[in-house]
Amino acid sequence: MSIIIGNWKMYKTRHQAVEFIKALLPLIQNCPNEVWLSVPFTSLQVCVEEAKGKGVKIGAQNMNEASEGAFTGEIAGQMLKEGGAEFVLLGHSERRKIFHETDEMIAAKVGKALEVGITPVLCVGETEEEREGGEEKEVLQRQIFQGFQKAPKDAYVILAYEPVWAIGTGKMATPKLAAEAHVFCRKILTSHFGKNGKSIPILYGGSVKPDTIQALLKENDINGALVGGASLDPKSFAAIANAR
Ligand code: PGA
């Protein structure tokens, strides 16, 4: 069973979020995979209510690493937990690039998410320049080691490999290139987490579409997908979620 996560980014009002879930549920009744949706903070609670008992996990797209404090505009892990979030995306490349999040900040967030009982989905991936310069392995190793430095060896975590050049560009990594990166990520995970590293799900993200998901899921170490653009429409997201 794979894990398919939709990342809505800064799209959908509460009303649109509820409409989406109502339209999605009948389309994924016999779904062979786990379906998770990462929604804006304001839609968290309505999505949790709408998806209750329907097998769809609802999560957030970011959180602050502090428990509470004078951090105007930020949201704490405990607040997400109370709102019903079961997981949180951390270190997405848009957070790293636009909001200048460092590996150190992301590591603190991962630690905090685990502490409050929310599954962290750590996002890693190289930029186009880094790949052209042959630095992708170095980048992945650094982002994974540092991102998980506060995670206990037996923690339940998820890793998402998202090459930055493939996000929102329509240039999906070929299944072969993605698989190579996943095999490398698996090695790092096992050296960091020991035996547990073998079962940590590694999802691929970056321009995944209904017609490309199947080939990705056929690869050994690709355990699911993190889907941005194609998760905004219930039909295309359901088509991805139903892939085998
Ligand atoms: P995309 O986004 O599917 O639109 O490329 C993926 C992501 O940002 O997680």
Coordinates of C-alpha atoms in Angstrom, one line a residue, residues 6-14 16-18 37-48 58-62 75 80 83 85 89 231-232:
G6 CA -2.1 16.0 -1.7
N7 CA -0.4 19.3 -0.9
W8 CA -2.9 22.1 -1.5
K9 CA -0.3 24.9 -0.8
M10 CA -2.1 28.3 -0.5
Y11 CA -5.2 27.2 -2.4
K12 CA -8.8 26.7 -1.4
T13 CA -11.1 28.6 1.0
R14 CA -12.9 26.6 3.7
Q16 CA -13.9 25.0 -1.5
A17 CA -12.1 22.6 0.8
V18 CA -15.4 21.0 2.0
L37 CA -4.4 15.8 2.5
S38 CA -2.2 18.6 3.5
V39 CA -4.5 21.7 3.8
P40 CA -4.2 25.4 4.8
F41 CA -4.5 26.1 8.5
T42 CA -7.9 27.7 8.1
S43 CA -9.4 24.6 6.5
L44 CA -7.9 22.1 8.9
Q45 CA -10.8 21.7 11.2
V46 CA -13.6 21.6 8.6
C47 CA -11.5 19.0 6.6
V48 CA -11.0 16.9 9.7
I58 CA -5.7 15.5 7.3
G59 CA -2.5 17.4 8.0
A60 CA -0.8 20.8 7.7
Q61 CA 1.9 22.3 5.6
N62 CA 4.2 23.9 8.2
I75 CA 1.2 28.2 14.5
L80 CA -2.3 21.7 14.9
G83 CA -7.2 21.0 15.3
A85 CA -3.8 17.4 12.2
L89 CA 4.9 18.7 5.9
S231 CA -4.2 17.4 -6.0
L232 CA -6.4 20.5 -6.4

